[in-house]
Amino acid sequence: MCTGKCARFVGLSLIPLSLVCIVANALLLVPNGETTWTNYDHISLHVWLMAGFIGGGLMILCPGIAAVRAGGKGCCGAGCCGNRCRMLRSIFSSAFGLLGAIYCLSVSGAALRTGPICSMNGDWGYHFKETSGSYLLNRTHWSLCVEPPGVVYWNVTLFSLLVAASCLEILLCGVQVVNATIGVFCGDCRKKEVGWRGEELYREPTCSLAASSRSLFRRAPLTEAPLTALLAPGPLPGPPPP
């Protein structure tokens, strides 16, 4: 696959994943869809760390846009320098996004292991912290949290979504780092052509050895005048008209 097409595919995949993380983190701030419990004492610390909004969201949105731009035209016009300038920027932005995705994965994994803050028998706290994540396999304990209602199911669903999205983001950012590095050294494997209207076009060159040999030894056809035109007598010189 061409490095430009690969960069565009990665970018178009990272952008919706970042939006999913932002929405998931926003929903974690309203347990069970109610703003009644939106305060520091009733929401776990992992939610306030904004791993989905910052790490898996904004820190991934920028590399996604940079990857889409790297898959487009060159920095100084169509096909300039094989688009190496934007590929170079995409390397650094993807590495930055990789850190954000790792941050999102770490915080979300710790949140699933610790469990949410909830009220059990009138006592607020991390009641599943000592289970080391085993409560995830025993749903009968989830109903022990009375307030906020359904908070365990709410947190487990959204943090699991953040874990899955951040894992995909790590994979895509890693792919883009490698792809952009290849693009910096080898270009984006597109050649510039000029159409019959003078417009710049792109085509993907054939990578086979036979096609390269044919294009190397191909010559433009010579334009020859007809033999009859060369042998036809021209007008004889005569005296100038009076």
XYZ file of C-alpha atoms in Angstrom:
242
model
C 0.000 0.000 0.000
C 1.176 3.529 -0.752
C 2.408 5.389 2.356
C 0.081 8.295 1.544
C -2.978 6.044 1.413
C -1.918 4.263 4.591
C -1.509 7.586 6.422
C -4.963 8.697 5.308
C -6.508 5.409 6.451
C -4.840 5.686 9.868
C -5.931 9.295 10.268
C -9.537 8.592 9.333
C -9.530 5.759 11.889
C -7.958 7.782 14.718
C -10.368 10.710 14.479
C -13.583 8.744 15.297
C -11.731 6.790 18.012
C -10.713 10.050 19.682
C -14.315 11.284 19.571
C -15.490 8.004 21.133
C -13.039 8.502 24.023
C -14.180 12.081 24.570
C -17.844 11.075 24.679
C -17.127 8.119 26.996
C -15.248 10.345 29.447
C -18.070 12.890 29.379
C -20.613 10.176 30.202
C -18.484 8.996 33.126
C -19.026 12.416 34.719
C -22.776 11.780 34.876
C -23.295 8.335 36.484
C -26.454 6.670 35.203
C -27.037 9.770 33.070
C -27.867 11.931 36.099
C -26.024 15.083 37.141
C -27.035 14.571 40.790
C -23.826 12.682 41.526
C -21.476 14.931 39.559
C -19.197 16.071 42.368
C -15.739 15.200 43.607
C -16.968 13.006 46.497
C -19.202 10.734 44.400
C -17.051 10.219 41.289
C -13.820 8.224 41.311
C -10.433 9.839 40.855
C -9.871 7.974 37.575
C -12.771 9.854 36.009
C -11.393 13.237 37.086
C -8.019 12.396 35.538
C -9.756 12.872 32.145
C -7.833 10.046 30.496
C -10.465 9.666 27.797
C -10.874 13.389 27.172
C -7.173 14.314 27.183
C -5.193 11.132 26.519
C -7.419 9.145 24.190
C -9.233 12.232 22.895
C -7.337 15.458 22.237
C -3.886 13.835 22.167
C -5.155 11.447 19.464
C -7.230 13.941 17.503
C -4.135 15.960 16.556
C -2.188 12.948 15.173
C -5.310 11.850 13.315
C -5.611 15.197 11.535
C -1.857 15.234 10.855
C -2.034 11.749 9.329
C -4.922 12.751 7.058
C -2.961 15.797 5.912
C 0.121 13.658 5.352
C -1.921 11.472 3.028
C -2.935 14.466 0.928
C -0.935 16.763 -1.319
C 2.575 17.961 -0.626
C 3.471 20.795 1.716
C 4.393 23.202 -1.076
C 1.816 22.067 -3.595
C 0.952 18.849 -5.321
C 3.539 16.154 -4.710
C 6.223 18.485 -3.362
C 9.256 16.486 -2.153
C 7.192 13.303 -2.079
C 5.199 14.825 0.833
C 8.149 14.245 3.160
C 7.550 17.408 5.212
C 4.117 16.357 6.414
C 5.251 12.790 6.924
C 7.977 14.085 9.236
C 5.454 16.076 11.248
C 3.217 13.027 11.389
C 6.014 11.013 13.037
C 6.246 13.406 15.986
C 2.478 13.860 16.321
C 1.904 10.084 16.212
C 4.537 9.560 18.908
C 2.741 12.217 20.977
C -0.567 10.441 20.385
C 1.023 7.145 21.364
C 1.800 8.588 24.797
C -1.781 9.819 25.141
C -3.215 6.420 24.244
C -0.911 4.705 26.766
C -2.046 7.178 29.416
C -5.697 6.463 28.616
C -5.108 2.709 28.742
C -3.262 2.895 32.084
C -5.890 5.011 33.819
C -8.820 3.026 32.421
C -7.237 -0.278 33.402
C -6.607 0.991 36.924
C -10.217 2.209 37.130
C -11.540 -1.232 36.186
C -9.294 -2.865 38.767
C -10.228 -0.466 41.583
C -13.925 -0.049 40.862
C -16.118 3.036 41.277
C -16.938 5.071 44.357
C -20.362 4.082 45.597
C -22.506 4.020 48.695
C -22.834 0.644 50.390
C -24.827 0.560 53.641
C -24.520 4.334 53.864
C -20.729 4.258 53.532
C -19.093 5.925 50.521
C -15.809 4.542 49.247
C -13.985 2.181 46.887
C -15.667 -0.991 48.121
C -14.270 -3.182 45.309
C -10.680 -2.056 45.715
C -9.620 -5.062 47.777
C -11.023 -7.525 45.257
C -8.217 -6.731 42.760
C -10.675 -6.727 39.895
C -12.372 -10.035 40.681
C -15.689 -8.212 41.106
C -15.818 -7.930 37.306
C -16.575 -11.653 37.098
C -19.180 -11.633 39.877
C -22.099 -9.437 38.876
C -24.096 -10.328 41.966
C -21.898 -7.930 43.941
C -22.695 -5.036 41.629
C -26.128 -4.563 43.140
C -24.574 -3.954 46.564
C -23.779 -0.403 45.492
C -26.989 1.498 46.181
C -25.917 4.987 45.145
C -25.408 6.099 42.447
C -27.822 3.552 40.981
C -26.219 1.276 38.392
C -22.838 2.968 38.798
C -20.856 -0.287 38.577
C -22.387 -1.291 35.269
C -22.002 2.282 34.017
C -18.300 2.497 34.904
C -17.404 -0.995 33.727
C -19.033 -0.439 30.329
C -17.482 2.964 29.643
C -14.012 2.175 30.991
C -13.984 -1.072 28.996
C -14.818 1.012 25.920
C -11.899 3.309 26.738
C -9.557 0.333 27.123
C -10.583 -1.093 23.750
C -10.350 2.292 21.995
C -6.947 3.108 23.500
C -5.570 -0.286 22.440
C -6.625 0.427 18.852
C -5.123 3.903 19.093
C -1.802 2.501 20.271
C -1.769 0.082 17.344
C -2.684 2.737 14.764
C -0.219 5.305 16.117
C 2.552 2.710 16.038
C 1.676 1.831 12.453
C 1.700 5.497 11.467
C 5.116 6.074 13.065
C 6.572 3.275 10.934
C 4.608 4.313 7.843
C 5.590 7.977 8.134
C 9.235 7.038 8.649
C 9.128 5.074 5.395
C 7.373 8.027 3.763
C 10.120 10.427 4.855
C 12.890 8.338 3.278
C 11.038 6.888 0.289
C 8.319 9.446 -0.458
C 4.634 8.694 -0.861
C 5.086 6.605 -4.075
C 3.025 8.998 -6.178
C 4.244 10.746 -9.319
C 3.113 14.055 -10.676
C 1.635 14.228 -14.150
C 0.183 17.068 -16.178
C -3.135 16.487 -17.901
C -4.251 17.818 -21.263
C -5.697 20.919 -19.577
C -2.479 21.644 -17.719
C -3.829 20.292 -14.432
C -1.556 18.313 -12.142
C -2.640 14.720 -11.782
C -1.446 11.773 -9.721
C -0.982 8.182 -10.590
C 0.541 5.300 -8.711
C 3.532 3.868 -10.559
C 3.700 0.193 -11.316
C 6.273 -1.339 -9.013
C 7.167 -4.317 -11.179
C 10.629 -4.618 -12.705
C 9.242 -5.222 -16.179
C 7.167 -2.051 -16.086
C 10.162 -0.072 -14.863
C 12.270 -1.399 -17.729
C 9.608 -0.536 -20.279
C 9.276 2.999 -18.954
C 13.067 3.395 -18.944
C 13.577 2.483 -22.604
C 10.346 3.957 -23.929
C 10.850 6.719 -26.482
C 8.459 9.226 -27.937
C 7.376 8.379 -31.511
C 9.047 10.416 -34.224
C 6.859 12.542 -36.438
C 7.768 11.960 -40.073
C 6.507 13.972 -43.016
C 4.986 12.000 -45.894
C 7.405 11.125 -48.702
C 5.101 12.653 -51.315
C 5.242 15.975 -49.534
C 9.025 15.960 -49.708
C 9.151 15.080 -53.433
C 6.385 17.447 -54.536
C 7.822 20.375 -56.527
C 7.411 23.752 -55.002
C 6.566 27.000 -56.751
C 9.226 28.135 -59.258
C 10.807 31.511 -58.705
C 9.684 34.098 -61.215
C 9.774 37.811 -61.841
C 7.984 39.936 -59.318
C 4.532 41.077 -60.286
C 4.342 44.569 -61.818
